[in-house]
Amino acid sequence: MAEIVIDNLRKDYGDFTAVEASSFKVCDGEFFMLLGPSGCGKTTTMRMIAGLEMPTSGKIYIDGEDVSGKPAADRDIAFVFQMFALYPHLNVRNNIIYPLKSEGMPRAQINKKLAEVSKILGIEDILKRPVGGLSGGDRQRVALGRAIVRDPKAFLMDEPLGALDVEFRERMAEELRALHDRMNATTIYVTHDQLEAMQMGDKIVVMNHGVIEQFGAPQIIYDKPATMFVANFIGSPSMNFLRFAGKVSPNDTSVLLGEHTVDVPRQLAAHEGGLVLGIRPEHIILSDDGAYRAEVLASEYLGTNQIITLNTAHGQIKARIRADKTVTTGANVGLKFNSAQITLFEEQSEKAILSELNEGVLEDG
Amino acid sequence: MSNFSVTTPSKRQKWVAGILVTLYALITLMPLVWIIMTGFKSSADSIAYPPKVIFSPSLEGYVNLFTSQTRLTSEQVATTPPPATWYDKLVRSHQMVIVGPSRFGQRFLNSVIIGFGSTFLSVSLGTLAAYAFSRFKVPIKEDLLFFILSTRMMPPIAAAIPIFLMFRELGLSDTKLGMILLYTGVNLSLAVWLLKGFIDEIPFEYEEAALIDGYTRFQAFYKVVLPQAATGIASTAIFCLIFAWNEYAFAVLLTSGNAQTAPPFIPTIIGFGGLDWPAVAAGTTIFLLPIMIFTILLRKHLLRGITFGAVRK
Ligand SMILES: Nc1ncnc2c1ncn2[C@@H]1O[C@H](COP(=O)(O)OP(=O)(O)O)[C@@H](O)[C@H]1O
Ligand SMILES: [Mg+2]
């Protein structure tokens, strides 16, 4: 298994830059998520790691070895494609053993590997079937089988569940994660689904417009977003942004939001001008003695909790509160913020301002 | 269920469709049936008027097709030994004797060599070119493709005189190689275009998967692309073969003895007293067989081939 390091990777298509100076590190055995909206350069990044696309500049290291110039065949990694690329003219068995044949592995050993892999994936019964008639889930299993049969250094999966039905996705996602835990293979997994990334990943890279916005464990990315893009992209409903003009200086523990003083984590940098106070819906508390007032616009019942849409002096925000609390539309309520979980952003650059909360997590990205 | 249902035709619709198709089949099959029948008629029956539908079958046409004969005088009849085989007897009943095989076999063989040779070349070159056009960044690709197509915008025979002169200069006149090259040239544009359509439909991911699985680019081409393009290759091959097999004008113009194919040869089979119609018909029948068998064998592919584009996958 392997450690993969991406160093300043860049890919231009003519004038268009699909990936701009990406750097990140995937540790051995990690389940690594590459997350971002459609068109942000995830597939391009993966294809460069796989060797299907040559980077314009930058380096790729697999286990310390610079493989940037090596052809795909020599990198010893497996790729599970966005659309399952099973060979339609071969049956399930031959699809799976196809990579072994290229290595010229002896027949007995091939059969042994095949038995092993088909047992792991639970596809022993369909080995003789043509791949044409298989269900989406089975096709994905076969595609996985072809990837794992080779014991590659790493797996690259490009939205492997993208073509499956919703209910099936969840099951496959669990299967995939379980498979990973059993084999402990370094895996880079591409998705545009933030929930999938949060659920499955050991670590997440968030990309936008070819740029890496942040890189870290799911909880870090969720609680300590480095940019407004990350804060907005992750979580549903996403982080609330209250825009205001003001000033922060090092060691400040509060900011002036309009005429209200709001406590924030101890700040470590200075900024003056447009500021954005970012707070997640679950960190807003409805409290009658709260000084910051808001009008209830709507509530959405979600079983264990409810999402309240509020109109404030700084725009509409959402709060997630317990479902048993009665809230009437139109009511004027007081709000309190869970101060430890507030992130301040510079409005202009959309970057988080360094504070006690996000200290040490911002430099990646 | 609505009256306009597209998926399940009513019983009446099925009947009407069946009758129409049968009628059409009968009309198109008539000439074919007539040719096959004429091949089994005697010379007299073949030109009888009104045409004979019921006749006593004879193998005269086939015997005349394959043999060359000469007429015997009555003295010669007396001195030659009695006929040994059934075809000897048949020929002798017309005061003729077989002096050897006719040139039909050799002409037929020419047709086979030239037809299949040029088909093989067209399809192999076409596949490689189509693959390159489909997969690689070829400079001025669109213009090249248009140029290739434009070679079919006039009937090939319009270039007959330059080709005739070129062939004479190059010593290709009346050679099998010359005819193979010529038919390949004519067919290649069709082959490239048809095959490009098929190869475009094979997702590039298959090859990329093979590359990652440790195969070289060329292995990926012949292990992954070729099997999947089989349908396209088969239907392209049929189109090329049909053209090369049936081609008449160039064959008349450019071949005479050595490389003459069957089409210009068959209508010139002369018996005593004009065209030998049963022999011509017999030759036509035999000439039709290979292409019929080839087409029937590949008909599934062919169907998908002609409907490609309309019905994807
Ligand atoms: N071969 C190519 N030529 C030109 N542009 C490309 C090519 N491949 C991808 N792109 C562009 O690069 C951007 C990133 O694409 P991609 O990596 O596929 O995004 P993602 O997988 O994140 O949806 C897109 O805007 C896409 O249009
Ligand atoms: Mg993609």
Short mmCIF file of C-alpha atoms in Angstrom, two decimals, chain A residues 47 50 52 72-73 77-79 81 85-89 98-99 101-102 146 150, chain B residues 204-216 219-220 223-225 227-228:
data_model
loop_
_atom_site.label_atom_id
_atom_site.label_comp_id
_atom_site.label_asym_id
_atom_site.label_seq_id
_atom_site.Cartn_x
_atom_site.Cartn_y
_atom_site.Cartn_z
CA ARG A 47 -6.65 11.28 -14.07
CA ALA A 50 -3.64 7.67 -12.52
CA LEU A 52 -4.16 9.10 -17.94
CA ALA A 72 -0.54 4.54 -16.33
CA ALA A 73 0.45 0.90 -16.70
CA ILE A 77 -2.94 1.77 -9.17
CA ALA A 78 -6.52 0.81 -9.90
CA PHE A 79 -9.14 3.21 -11.21
CA PHE A 81 -14.47 5.00 -13.38
CA ALA A 85 -16.09 0.71 -17.63
CA LEU A 86 -16.68 -3.03 -17.81
CA TYR A 87 -15.75 -4.67 -21.06
CA PRO A 88 -19.10 -5.56 -22.59
CA HIS A 89 -17.70 -8.38 -24.71
CA TYR A 98 -8.47 -9.10 -17.16
CA PRO A 99 -5.75 -7.18 -15.30
CA LYS A 101 -3.87 -11.69 -17.66
CA SER A 102 -1.88 -8.62 -18.60
CA ARG A 146 -11.41 -5.76 -11.25
CA ARG A 150 -4.62 -6.84 -8.63
CA PHE B 204 -12.73 5.81 -24.23
CA GLU B 205 -12.89 4.63 -20.63
CA TYR B 206 -12.60 1.04 -21.80
CA GLU B 207 -9.18 1.69 -23.22
CA GLU B 208 -8.16 3.78 -20.26
CA ALA B 209 -9.21 0.97 -17.98
CA ALA B 210 -7.03 -1.37 -20.01
CA LEU B 211 -4.12 1.07 -19.83
CA ILE B 212 -4.44 1.17 -16.08
CA ASP B 213 -4.74 -2.61 -16.01
CA GLY B 214 -1.26 -2.72 -17.44
CA TYR B 215 -1.83 -3.02 -21.17
CA THR B 216 -0.03 -0.97 -23.79
CA GLN B 219 -2.87 -3.98 -26.78
CA ALA B 220 -5.76 -1.87 -25.57
CA LYS B 223 -7.98 -6.41 -27.11
CA VAL B 224 -10.66 -3.89 -26.23
CA VAL B 225 -11.56 -1.74 -29.20
CA PRO B 227 -13.84 -6.86 -30.27
CA GLN B 228 -16.29 -4.11 -29.54
#
